[in-house]
PDB file of C-alpha atoms in Angstrom:
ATOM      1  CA  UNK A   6      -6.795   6.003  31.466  1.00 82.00           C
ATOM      2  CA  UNK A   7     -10.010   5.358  30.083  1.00 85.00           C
ATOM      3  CA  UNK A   8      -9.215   6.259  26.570  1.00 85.00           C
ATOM      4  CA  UNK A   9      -6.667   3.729  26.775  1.00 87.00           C
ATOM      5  CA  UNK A  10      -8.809   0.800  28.372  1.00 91.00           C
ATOM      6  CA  UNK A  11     -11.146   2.021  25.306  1.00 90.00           C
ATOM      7  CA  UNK A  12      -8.597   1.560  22.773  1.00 88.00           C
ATOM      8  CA  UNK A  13      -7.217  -1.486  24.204  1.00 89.00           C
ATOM      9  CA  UNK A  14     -10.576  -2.911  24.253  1.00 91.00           C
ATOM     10  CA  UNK A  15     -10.994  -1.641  20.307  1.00 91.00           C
ATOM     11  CA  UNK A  16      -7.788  -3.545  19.552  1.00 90.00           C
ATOM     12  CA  UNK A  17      -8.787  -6.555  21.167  1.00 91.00           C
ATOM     13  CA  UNK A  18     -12.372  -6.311  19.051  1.00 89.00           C
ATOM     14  CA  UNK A  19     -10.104  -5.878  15.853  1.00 89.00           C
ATOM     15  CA  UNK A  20      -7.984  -8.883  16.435  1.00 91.00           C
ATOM     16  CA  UNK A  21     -11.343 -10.860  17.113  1.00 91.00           C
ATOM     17  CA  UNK A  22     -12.513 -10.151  14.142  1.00 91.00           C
ATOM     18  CA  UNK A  23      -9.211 -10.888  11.995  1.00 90.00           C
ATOM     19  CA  UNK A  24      -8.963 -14.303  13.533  1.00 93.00           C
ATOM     20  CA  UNK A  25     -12.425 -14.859  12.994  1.00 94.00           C
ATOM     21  CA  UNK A  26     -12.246 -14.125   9.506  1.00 93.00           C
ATOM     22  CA  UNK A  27      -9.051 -16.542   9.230  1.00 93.00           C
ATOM     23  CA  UNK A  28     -11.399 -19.283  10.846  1.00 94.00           C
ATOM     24  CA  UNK A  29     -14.275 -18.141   7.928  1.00 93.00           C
ATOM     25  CA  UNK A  30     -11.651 -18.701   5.486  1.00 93.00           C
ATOM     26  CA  UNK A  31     -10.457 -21.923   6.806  1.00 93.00           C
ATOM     27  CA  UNK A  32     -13.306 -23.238   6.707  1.00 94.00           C
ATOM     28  CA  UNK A  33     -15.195 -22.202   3.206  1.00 92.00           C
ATOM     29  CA  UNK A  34     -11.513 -22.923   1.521  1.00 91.00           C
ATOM     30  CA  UNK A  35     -11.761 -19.641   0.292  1.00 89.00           C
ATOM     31  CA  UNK A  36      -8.586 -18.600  -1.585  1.00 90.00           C
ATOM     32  CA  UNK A  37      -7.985 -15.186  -0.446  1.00 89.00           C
ATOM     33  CA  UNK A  38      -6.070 -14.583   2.775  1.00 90.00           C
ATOM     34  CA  UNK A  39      -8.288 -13.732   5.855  1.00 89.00           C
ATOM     35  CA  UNK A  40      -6.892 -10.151   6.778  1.00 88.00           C
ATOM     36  CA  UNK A  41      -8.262  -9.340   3.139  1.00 91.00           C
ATOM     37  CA  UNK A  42     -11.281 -10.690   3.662  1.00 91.00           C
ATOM     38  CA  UNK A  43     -11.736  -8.990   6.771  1.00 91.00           C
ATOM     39  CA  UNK A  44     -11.328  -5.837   5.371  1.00 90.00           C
ATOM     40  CA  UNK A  45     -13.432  -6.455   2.585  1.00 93.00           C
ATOM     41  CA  UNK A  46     -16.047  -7.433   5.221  1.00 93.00           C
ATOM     42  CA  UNK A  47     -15.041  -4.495   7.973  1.00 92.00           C
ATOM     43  CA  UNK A  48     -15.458  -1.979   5.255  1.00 93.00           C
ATOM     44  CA  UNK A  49     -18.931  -3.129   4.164  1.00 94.00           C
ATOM     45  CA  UNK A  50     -20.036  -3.316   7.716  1.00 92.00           C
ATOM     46  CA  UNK A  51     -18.955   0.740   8.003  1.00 91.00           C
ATOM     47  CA  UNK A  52     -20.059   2.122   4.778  1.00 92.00           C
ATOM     48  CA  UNK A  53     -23.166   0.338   5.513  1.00 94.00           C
ATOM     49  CA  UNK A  54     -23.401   1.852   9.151  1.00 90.00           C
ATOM     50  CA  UNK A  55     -23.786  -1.615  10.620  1.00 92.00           C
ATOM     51  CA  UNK A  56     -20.818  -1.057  12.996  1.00 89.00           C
ATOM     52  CA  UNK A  57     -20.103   2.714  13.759  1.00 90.00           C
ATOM     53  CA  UNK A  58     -16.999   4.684  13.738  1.00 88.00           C
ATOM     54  CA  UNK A  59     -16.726   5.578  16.879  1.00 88.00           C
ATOM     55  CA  UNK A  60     -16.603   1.927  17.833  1.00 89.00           C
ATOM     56  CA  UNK A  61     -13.141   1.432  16.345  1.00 88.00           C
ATOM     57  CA  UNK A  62     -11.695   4.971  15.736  1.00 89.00           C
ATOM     58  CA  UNK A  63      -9.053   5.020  18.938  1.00 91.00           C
ATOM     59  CA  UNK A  64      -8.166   1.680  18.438  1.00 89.00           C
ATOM     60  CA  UNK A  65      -7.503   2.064  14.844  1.00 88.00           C
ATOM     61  CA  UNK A  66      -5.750   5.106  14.982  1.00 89.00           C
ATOM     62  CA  UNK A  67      -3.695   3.490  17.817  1.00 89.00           C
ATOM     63  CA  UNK A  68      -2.759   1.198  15.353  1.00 87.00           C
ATOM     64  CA  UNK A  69      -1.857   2.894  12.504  1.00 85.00           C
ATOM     65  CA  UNK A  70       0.346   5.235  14.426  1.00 86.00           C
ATOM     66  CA  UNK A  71       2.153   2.247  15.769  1.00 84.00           C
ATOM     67  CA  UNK A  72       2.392   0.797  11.719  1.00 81.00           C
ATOM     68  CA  UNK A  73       6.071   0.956  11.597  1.00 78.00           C
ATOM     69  CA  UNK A  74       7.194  -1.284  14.720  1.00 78.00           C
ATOM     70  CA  UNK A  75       4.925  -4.207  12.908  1.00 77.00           C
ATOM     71  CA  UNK A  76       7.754  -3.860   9.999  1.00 75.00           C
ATOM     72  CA  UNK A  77      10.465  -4.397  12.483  1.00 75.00           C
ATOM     73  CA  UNK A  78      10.559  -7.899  12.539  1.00 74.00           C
ATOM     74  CA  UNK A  79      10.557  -8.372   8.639  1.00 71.00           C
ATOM     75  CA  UNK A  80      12.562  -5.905   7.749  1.00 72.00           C
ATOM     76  CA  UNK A  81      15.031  -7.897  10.356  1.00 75.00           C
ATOM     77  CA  UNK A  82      14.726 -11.017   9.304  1.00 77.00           C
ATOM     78  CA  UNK A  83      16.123  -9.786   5.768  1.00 76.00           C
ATOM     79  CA  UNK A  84      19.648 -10.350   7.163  1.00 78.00           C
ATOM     80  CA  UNK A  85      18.662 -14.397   7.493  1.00 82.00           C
ATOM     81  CA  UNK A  86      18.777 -14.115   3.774  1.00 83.00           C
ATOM     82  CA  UNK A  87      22.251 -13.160   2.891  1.00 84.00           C
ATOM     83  CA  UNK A  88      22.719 -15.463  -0.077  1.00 87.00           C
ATOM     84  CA  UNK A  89      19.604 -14.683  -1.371  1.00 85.00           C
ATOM     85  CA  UNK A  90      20.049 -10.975  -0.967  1.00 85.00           C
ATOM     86  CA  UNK A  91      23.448 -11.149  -2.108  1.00 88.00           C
ATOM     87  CA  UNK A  92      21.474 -12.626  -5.468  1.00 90.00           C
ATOM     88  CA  UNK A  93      18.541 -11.240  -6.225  1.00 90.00           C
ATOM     89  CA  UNK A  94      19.413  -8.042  -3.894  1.00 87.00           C
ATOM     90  CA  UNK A  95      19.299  -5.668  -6.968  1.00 92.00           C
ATOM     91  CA  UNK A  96      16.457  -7.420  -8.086  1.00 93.00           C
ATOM     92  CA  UNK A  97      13.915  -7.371  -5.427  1.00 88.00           C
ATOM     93  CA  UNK A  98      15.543  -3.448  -4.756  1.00 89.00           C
ATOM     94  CA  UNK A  99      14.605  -2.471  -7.784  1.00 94.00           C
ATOM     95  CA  UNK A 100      10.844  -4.299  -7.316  1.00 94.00           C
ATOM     96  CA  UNK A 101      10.718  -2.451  -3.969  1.00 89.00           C
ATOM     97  CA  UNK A 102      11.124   1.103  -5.370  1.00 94.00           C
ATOM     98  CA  UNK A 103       9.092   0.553  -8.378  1.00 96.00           C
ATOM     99  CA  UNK A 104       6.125  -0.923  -6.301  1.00 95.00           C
ATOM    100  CA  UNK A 105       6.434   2.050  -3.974  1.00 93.00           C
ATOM    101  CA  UNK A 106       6.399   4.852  -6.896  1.00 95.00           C
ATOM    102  CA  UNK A 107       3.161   2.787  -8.416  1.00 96.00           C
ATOM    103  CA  UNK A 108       1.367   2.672  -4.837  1.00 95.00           C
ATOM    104  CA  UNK A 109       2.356   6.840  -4.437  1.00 95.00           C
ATOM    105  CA  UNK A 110       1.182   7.866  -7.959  1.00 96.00           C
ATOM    106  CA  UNK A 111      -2.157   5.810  -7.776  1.00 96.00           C
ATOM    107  CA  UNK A 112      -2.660   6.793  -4.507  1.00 95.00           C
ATOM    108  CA  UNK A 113      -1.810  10.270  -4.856  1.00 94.00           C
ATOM    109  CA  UNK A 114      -4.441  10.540  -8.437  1.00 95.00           C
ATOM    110  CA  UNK A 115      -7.115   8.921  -6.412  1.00 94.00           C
ATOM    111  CA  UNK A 116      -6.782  11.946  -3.494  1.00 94.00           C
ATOM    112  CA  UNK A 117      -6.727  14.514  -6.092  1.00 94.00           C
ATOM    113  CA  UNK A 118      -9.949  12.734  -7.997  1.00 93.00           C
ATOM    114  CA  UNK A 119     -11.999  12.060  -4.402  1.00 92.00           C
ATOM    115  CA  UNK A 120     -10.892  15.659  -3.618  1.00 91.00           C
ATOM    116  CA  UNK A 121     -12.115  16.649  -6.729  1.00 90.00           C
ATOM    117  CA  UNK A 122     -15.353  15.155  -6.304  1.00 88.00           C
ATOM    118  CA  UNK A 123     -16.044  16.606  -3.074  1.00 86.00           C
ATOM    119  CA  UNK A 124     -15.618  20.247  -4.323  1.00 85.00           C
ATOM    120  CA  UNK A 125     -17.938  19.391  -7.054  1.00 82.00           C
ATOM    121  CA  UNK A 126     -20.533  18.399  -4.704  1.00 79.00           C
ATOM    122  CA  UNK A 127     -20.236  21.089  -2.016  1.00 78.00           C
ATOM    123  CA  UNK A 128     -20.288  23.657  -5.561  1.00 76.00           C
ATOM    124  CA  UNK A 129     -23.662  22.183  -6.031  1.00 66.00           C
TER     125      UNK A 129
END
């Protein structure tokens, strides 16, 4: 119970924070979206050990492991879109699988390079 009251508490932190950084954006007319700037900002505030890990960590991981049921609703509101699927269907398809194989290859080089690096430095 009080791992979950933790993580629920994480989560509500996390959500602060996003609509904070919307309100940032809002006002300073920046032109990139608020969830990006957020995790611009997030990430600087952990690599520079201003907020720690374990502050976030259940929350986070609660999160990600839920990823998928945040797609629901998109990926449902496809069939709203008939005419435009039955248009551009092969199209956007297409876009879809080739955007997927990019994201997998560049992610999957930057493992094996990171990975890489970390053997070098544990060799010396």
């Amino acid at each position: 119970m009080k791992k979950f009251l933790i993580g629920s508490l994480q989560v509500a932190l996390l959500f602060i924070f996003a609509r904070f950084m919307n309100f940032v954006v809002e006002i300073l007319h920046i032109n990139i979206p608020g969830s990006i700037l957020g995790l611009i900002v997030l990430f600087i505030l952990l690599h520079f050990k201003v907020i720690k890990v374990e502050w976030l960590e259940i929350g986070a991981l609660w999160l990600l492991g839920e990823l998928l049921l945040f797609f629901i609703p998109s990926a449902v509101g496809v069939i709203e879109y008939k005419t435009l699927m039955s248009e551009y269907g092969i199209s956007i398809l297409l876009i879809v699988i080739m955007s997927t194989f990019f994201v997998m290859v560049t992610t999957g080089s930057l493992t094996q390079f990171i990975a890489k690096r970390k053997e070098k430095k544990k060799i010396c």
